[in-house]
Amino acid sequence: MTNNCLILGPSERFGRHTMTEFVSRGWVVTPFRRNVDDLETLAANADVIVFGWHLKYSDWETHYDALVDTVIAAAQINNATILFPGNVYIYGKNPDPVWGRNTAHHAANTLCKVRSRIEARLESSVVQTIIVRSGDFIDTEQSGTWFDMVVSKKLARGILTYPGDPTARHAWGFLPDIARAAVDLAEMHSDLGHFVDVAVPGYAISAQEMADTFAQILNRDVVVRPMSWTFFRVLSPVWPVARHIIAMRYLWSHPHELDGRALSHHLPSFRQTPLRDALSQAICIK
C-alpha cells in the first residue's frame, strides 16, 4: 500500500525536514505550492498532511485560526492525519520545571493565547492530529532561527550571543531529530489516539553549557555575551513583530525543559542525536 503525504510549507523548517524524511522512507510526497496548487484536490489523496506553514508573528491573531480551519477541512476529505509542529508557547511562565502533555497552559500574551487556541481547535476537530512539540529549532542550514541569526552568529570570534539569563535552562530541538520522530509517529498513526501530543525533549541546557560544548567542538574558548534588546525596543512602536518578540523574551530567562516520557512511550527505541553532534552539524553552515 502506498503512503501519501502532502507537505504544506515544503521550504519552511519543519516542512523541509519532514519532507526529506518522508521521501527517504519511500512515501509519495507532494509539496504544496501556494498560489499554484488547489489544496482540496491534493488533499483528496493524502494520508498525512504536514502543517509546515510559517506565519510571521504579526499575522498570528488574524490569520492562524482560519488557516488551521482550512487544513482541518482539507484533512476531512480523505480522513488524513494532520502532523503539526508544537512549541512551548502554550505553557507561558508555568512554574513547573518540566513541561509536558499534562502541564497546564499559562498563556499570558497574544502569541501564547493563539497557539493554545489553535491546539484546542485541532483537538476538538474530527480529524486525527499528531503534535510534535519541541523547543527552539537548531537547523542544519541558515533558516532565520534564533540559533543561526543570534546565538551562533559570532562563534567565529569565540562569542556566543545570548538573549537572556545565561544560567537558565532553555529547550532546544534538533530539526532532523524532530522530523524523524514526526515521521515515526505518522507511520504508526493508525495505532494512536485521536489527538496525540508528543514532545521531542531535545536539549535543556544553559547558554554556558552550550558555549562549553562549542568550545570542545571548535577547540577554542567560547564566551557568553548578552544580546542587546535595544533594536527591538526602538522599533516596537512601529514594527508589530518587534513587540511580539519582546513579549516572548521571558523564555530566555525562564528555566524550562520538555518531558520526554510520551516520546519514550510511543517510540521506545528512538534515540536523539547527541548535543555535540547536533551542534557540529549546525555550525557547518558557517
Short mmCIF file of C-alpha atoms in Angstrom, two decimals:
data_model
loop_
_atom_site.label_atom_id
_atom_site.label_comp_id
_atom_site.label_asym_id
_atom_site.label_seq_id
_atom_site.Cartn_x
_atom_site.Cartn_y
_atom_site.Cartn_z
CA MET A 1 0.00 0.00 0.00
CA THR A 2 1.33 3.42 -0.99
CA ASN A 3 1.50 6.10 1.69
CA ASN A 4 0.84 9.64 0.52
CA CYS A 5 1.95 12.78 2.30
CA LEU A 6 1.07 16.39 1.50
CA ILE A 7 3.57 18.97 2.74
CA LEU A 8 2.27 22.46 3.43
CA GLY A 9 5.29 24.74 3.61
CA PRO A 10 7.88 22.45 1.97
CA SER A 11 10.55 25.15 2.05
CA GLU A 12 9.97 26.03 5.71
CA ARG A 13 11.93 24.45 8.57
CA PHE A 14 9.56 21.72 9.77
CA GLY A 15 8.15 21.10 6.29
CA ARG A 16 11.58 20.81 4.68
CA HIS A 17 12.95 18.33 7.18
CA THR A 18 9.82 16.17 7.35
CA MET A 19 9.68 16.10 3.54
CA THR A 20 13.25 14.81 3.40
CA GLU A 21 12.44 12.14 5.99
CA PHE A 22 9.21 11.01 4.31
CA VAL A 23 10.97 10.73 0.94
CA SER A 24 13.79 8.67 2.46
CA ARG A 25 11.22 6.16 3.69
CA GLY A 26 9.53 5.68 0.35
CA TRP A 27 6.42 7.79 0.83
CA VAL A 28 4.83 9.54 -2.13
CA VAL A 29 5.38 13.15 -1.12
CA THR A 30 3.59 16.12 -2.66
CA PRO A 31 4.92 19.61 -1.83
CA PHE A 32 2.10 22.15 -1.87
CA ARG A 33 2.76 25.23 -4.00
CA ARG A 34 0.95 28.32 -2.79
CA ASN A 35 -0.90 30.30 -5.46
CA VAL A 36 -0.48 27.35 -7.83
CA ASP A 37 -2.00 24.19 -6.34
CA ASP A 38 -5.54 23.56 -5.14
CA LEU A 39 -5.48 22.33 -1.55
CA GLU A 40 -8.68 20.29 -1.73
CA THR A 41 -7.57 18.50 -4.88
CA LEU A 42 -4.21 17.45 -3.42
CA ALA A 43 -5.70 16.59 -0.02
CA ALA A 44 -8.02 14.05 -1.67
CA ASN A 45 -5.10 11.60 -1.93
CA ALA A 46 -3.27 12.46 1.29
CA ASP A 47 -2.92 10.08 4.20
CA VAL A 48 -0.90 12.64 6.16
CA ILE A 49 -0.90 16.43 5.87
CA VAL A 50 2.14 18.19 7.32
CA PHE A 51 1.35 21.67 8.64
CA GLY A 52 4.66 23.30 7.86
CA TRP A 53 3.42 26.77 7.03
CA HIS A 54 5.20 29.56 8.88
CA LEU A 55 3.36 32.78 9.71
CA LYS A 56 5.04 35.96 10.83
CA TYR A 57 4.08 36.95 14.36
CA SER A 58 2.01 39.93 13.25
CA ASP A 59 -0.31 37.60 11.30
CA TRP A 60 -0.97 35.09 14.06
CA GLU A 61 -4.00 36.72 15.64
CA THR A 62 -5.70 37.50 12.32
CA HIS A 63 -4.75 34.52 10.14
CA TYR A 64 -3.83 31.44 12.18
CA ASP A 65 -7.34 30.29 13.14
CA ALA A 66 -8.64 30.46 9.59
CA LEU A 67 -5.57 28.69 8.25
CA VAL A 68 -5.96 25.85 10.74
CA ASP A 69 -9.66 25.55 9.88
CA THR A 70 -8.74 25.31 6.20
CA VAL A 71 -6.30 22.48 6.88
CA ILE A 72 -8.80 20.65 9.09
CA ALA A 73 -11.37 20.84 6.29
CA ALA A 74 -8.81 19.55 3.79
CA ALA A 75 -7.87 16.66 6.07
CA GLN A 76 -11.53 15.61 6.33
CA ILE A 77 -11.68 14.92 2.59
CA ASN A 78 -9.62 11.72 2.88
CA ASN A 79 -9.61 11.35 6.67
CA ALA A 80 -5.96 12.37 6.69
CA THR A 81 -3.83 12.78 9.79
CA ILE A 82 -2.51 16.28 10.50
CA LEU A 83 1.12 16.44 11.59
CA PHE A 84 1.59 19.70 13.48
CA PRO A 85 4.77 21.24 14.97
CA GLY A 86 4.11 22.33 18.55
CA ASN A 87 6.21 24.71 20.61
CA VAL A 88 6.44 25.78 24.26
CA TYR A 89 4.39 28.98 23.97
CA ILE A 90 1.24 27.36 25.36
CA TYR A 91 2.85 26.92 28.78
CA GLY A 92 3.56 30.61 29.31
CA LYS A 93 5.51 31.11 32.54
CA ASN A 94 4.32 27.87 34.11
CA PRO A 95 6.50 27.37 37.20
CA ASP A 96 6.73 23.59 36.74
CA PRO A 97 10.34 22.64 35.94
CA VAL A 98 9.36 20.17 33.21
CA TRP A 99 6.62 20.80 30.63
CA GLY A 100 4.62 18.00 29.03
CA ARG A 101 1.20 16.97 27.74
CA ASN A 102 -0.37 17.25 31.21
CA THR A 103 1.16 20.64 32.05
CA ALA A 104 -1.37 23.44 32.48
CA HIS A 105 -1.46 26.15 29.83
CA HIS A 106 -0.49 29.55 31.27
CA ALA A 107 -0.81 31.56 28.08
CA ALA A 108 -0.47 35.22 29.02
CA ASN A 109 0.28 37.13 25.81
CA THR A 110 -1.21 37.18 22.32
CA LEU A 111 1.11 34.63 20.74
CA CYS A 112 0.73 32.17 23.60
CA LYS A 113 -3.05 32.50 23.53
CA VAL A 114 -3.20 31.94 19.77
CA ARG A 115 -1.13 28.77 19.98
CA SER A 116 -3.18 27.45 22.87
CA ARG A 117 -6.39 28.22 20.98
CA ILE A 118 -5.39 26.53 17.73
CA GLU A 119 -4.20 23.41 19.52
CA ALA A 120 -7.60 23.24 21.23
CA ARG A 121 -9.17 23.69 17.79
CA LEU A 122 -7.21 20.74 16.44
CA GLU A 123 -8.06 18.58 19.43
CA SER A 124 -11.79 19.25 19.08
CA SER A 125 -11.82 18.61 15.33
CA VAL A 126 -12.97 15.36 13.74
CA VAL A 127 -9.56 14.56 12.23
CA GLN A 128 -6.59 12.92 13.90
CA THR A 129 -3.81 15.31 14.90
CA ILE A 130 -0.28 14.45 15.97
CA ILE A 131 1.51 17.35 17.63
CA VAL A 132 5.28 17.01 17.67
CA ARG A 133 6.45 19.52 20.24
CA SER A 134 9.95 20.92 20.61
CA GLY A 135 11.95 23.86 21.85
CA ASP A 136 13.80 26.39 19.70
CA PHE A 137 14.98 24.88 16.44
CA ILE A 138 18.59 24.02 15.69
CA ASP A 139 18.76 23.69 11.91
CA THR A 140 21.41 22.29 9.59
CA GLU A 141 21.22 25.34 7.35
CA GLN A 142 20.60 29.03 7.88
CA SER A 143 16.84 29.45 8.13
CA GLY A 144 16.33 32.55 10.26
CA THR A 145 16.24 30.84 13.66
CA TRP A 146 17.41 32.38 16.92
CA PHE A 147 20.24 29.86 16.81
CA ASP A 148 21.72 30.95 13.49
CA MET A 149 20.69 34.62 13.50
CA VAL A 150 21.77 35.44 17.05
CA VAL A 151 23.21 32.74 19.28
CA SER A 152 25.87 31.28 16.97
CA LYS A 153 26.38 34.29 14.71
CA LYS A 154 29.70 35.35 16.28
CA LEU A 155 31.12 31.91 17.03
CA ALA A 156 34.00 32.50 14.64
CA ARG A 157 35.14 35.16 17.12
CA GLY A 158 34.63 32.87 20.10
CA ILE A 159 31.41 34.58 21.21
CA LEU A 160 28.04 33.00 21.95
CA THR A 161 25.41 35.75 21.99
CA TYR A 162 22.52 35.09 24.37
CA PRO A 163 19.18 36.93 24.72
CA GLY A 164 18.56 36.12 28.40
CA ASP A 165 19.84 34.56 31.61
CA PRO A 166 22.93 32.51 30.67
CA THR A 167 22.37 30.16 33.63
CA ALA A 168 18.72 29.29 32.85
CA ARG A 169 17.89 26.00 31.13
CA HIS A 170 16.36 26.55 27.69
CA ALA A 171 14.78 23.90 25.45
CA TRP A 172 16.34 23.34 22.03
CA GLY A 173 15.31 20.85 19.35
CA PHE A 174 17.44 19.46 16.51
CA LEU A 175 15.29 19.57 13.38
CA PRO A 176 16.45 16.25 11.86
CA ASP A 177 15.51 14.52 15.14
CA ILE A 178 12.15 16.30 15.27
CA ALA A 179 11.41 15.23 11.69
CA ARG A 180 12.48 11.66 12.37
CA ALA A 181 10.17 11.42 15.38
CA ALA A 182 7.35 13.06 13.41
CA VAL A 183 7.56 10.52 10.60
CA ASP A 184 7.90 7.62 13.05
CA LEU A 185 4.64 8.75 14.65
CA ALA A 186 2.96 9.30 11.28
CA GLU A 187 3.84 5.76 10.24
CA MET A 188 2.06 4.38 13.30
CA HIS A 189 -0.88 6.80 13.22
CA SER A 190 -3.45 4.00 12.97
CA ASP A 191 -2.31 2.79 16.41
CA LEU A 192 -2.55 6.23 18.00
CA GLY A 193 -5.44 8.15 19.52
CA HIS A 194 -7.44 10.98 18.02
CA PHE A 195 -5.15 13.68 19.45
CA VAL A 196 -1.54 12.91 20.29
CA ASP A 197 0.87 15.36 21.92
CA VAL A 198 4.47 14.15 21.90
CA ALA A 199 7.43 16.28 22.91
CA VAL A 200 10.87 15.68 21.47
CA PRO A 201 12.80 16.91 24.52
CA GLY A 202 15.98 17.78 22.68
CA TYR A 203 18.47 19.60 24.88
CA ALA A 204 17.57 21.53 28.03
CA ILE A 205 20.78 23.46 28.52
CA SER A 206 22.04 26.83 29.67
CA ALA A 207 23.93 29.25 27.47
CA GLN A 208 27.09 28.38 29.36
CA GLU A 209 26.62 24.66 28.69
CA MET A 210 26.15 25.39 25.01
CA ALA A 211 29.26 27.59 24.99
CA ASP A 212 31.27 24.85 26.68
CA THR A 213 30.15 22.34 24.05
CA PHE A 214 31.07 24.72 21.25
CA ALA A 215 34.48 25.20 22.88
CA GLN A 216 35.06 21.44 22.66
CA ILE A 217 33.93 21.33 19.02
CA LEU A 218 35.98 24.33 17.94
CA ASN A 219 38.93 23.64 20.23
CA ARG A 220 38.95 27.23 21.43
CA ASP A 221 37.47 29.32 24.22
CA VAL A 222 33.88 30.45 23.74
CA VAL A 223 32.47 33.15 26.00
CA VAL A 224 28.83 34.10 26.55
CA ARG A 225 27.88 37.70 25.82
CA PRO A 226 24.41 39.27 26.30
CA MET A 227 22.32 40.27 23.31
CA SER A 228 21.17 43.87 23.30
CA TRP A 229 17.39 44.31 23.11
CA THR A 230 17.67 48.00 22.16
CA PHE A 231 16.98 47.30 18.48
CA PHE A 232 13.62 45.69 19.27
CA ARG A 233 12.65 48.29 21.87
CA VAL A 234 13.35 51.18 19.50
CA LEU A 235 11.36 49.62 16.65
CA SER A 236 8.49 48.21 18.71
CA PRO A 237 6.25 51.31 18.35
CA VAL A 238 6.25 50.94 14.55
CA TRP A 239 7.07 47.25 13.99
CA PRO A 240 4.49 44.81 15.41
CA VAL A 241 6.85 41.84 15.09
CA ALA A 242 9.29 43.54 17.48
CA ARG A 243 6.55 43.90 20.09
CA HIS A 244 5.78 40.18 19.87
CA ILE A 245 9.47 39.26 20.10
CA ILE A 246 9.75 41.34 23.27
CA ALA A 247 6.63 39.67 24.67
CA MET A 248 8.30 36.27 24.27
CA ARG A 249 11.58 37.45 25.82
CA TYR A 250 10.77 35.70 29.10
CA LEU A 251 11.52 32.29 27.57
CA TRP A 252 15.22 33.11 27.51
CA SER A 253 15.34 33.55 31.29
CA HIS A 254 12.52 31.27 32.49
CA PRO A 255 14.02 27.80 33.10
CA HIS A 256 12.17 25.06 31.23
CA GLU A 257 12.59 21.68 29.64
CA LEU A 258 10.30 19.26 27.82
CA ASP A 259 9.06 15.96 29.20
CA GLY A 260 10.24 13.07 27.03
CA ARG A 261 8.05 10.37 28.55
CA ALA A 262 5.43 10.44 25.79
CA LEU A 263 8.18 10.04 23.19
CA SER A 264 9.66 7.10 25.11
CA HIS A 265 6.21 5.53 25.42
CA HIS A 266 5.35 5.71 21.73
CA LEU A 267 8.87 5.31 20.33
CA PRO A 268 10.89 3.37 22.92
CA SER A 269 13.81 2.78 20.54
CA PHE A 270 14.09 6.42 19.46
CA ARG A 271 17.49 7.95 20.13
CA GLN A 272 18.23 11.65 19.88
CA THR A 273 21.38 12.98 18.28
CA PRO A 274 23.97 13.81 20.96
CA LEU A 275 24.26 17.55 21.60
CA ARG A 276 27.83 17.79 20.38
CA ASP A 277 26.97 16.07 17.10
CA ALA A 278 23.91 18.27 16.56
CA LEU A 279 25.85 21.48 17.17
CA SER A 280 28.66 20.28 14.93
CA GLN A 281 26.20 19.75 12.07
CA ALA A 282 24.57 23.12 12.74
CA ILE A 283 27.76 25.17 12.63
CA CYS A 284 28.95 23.52 9.43
CA ILE A 285 26.77 26.17 7.79
CA LYS A 286 29.10 28.95 8.97
#
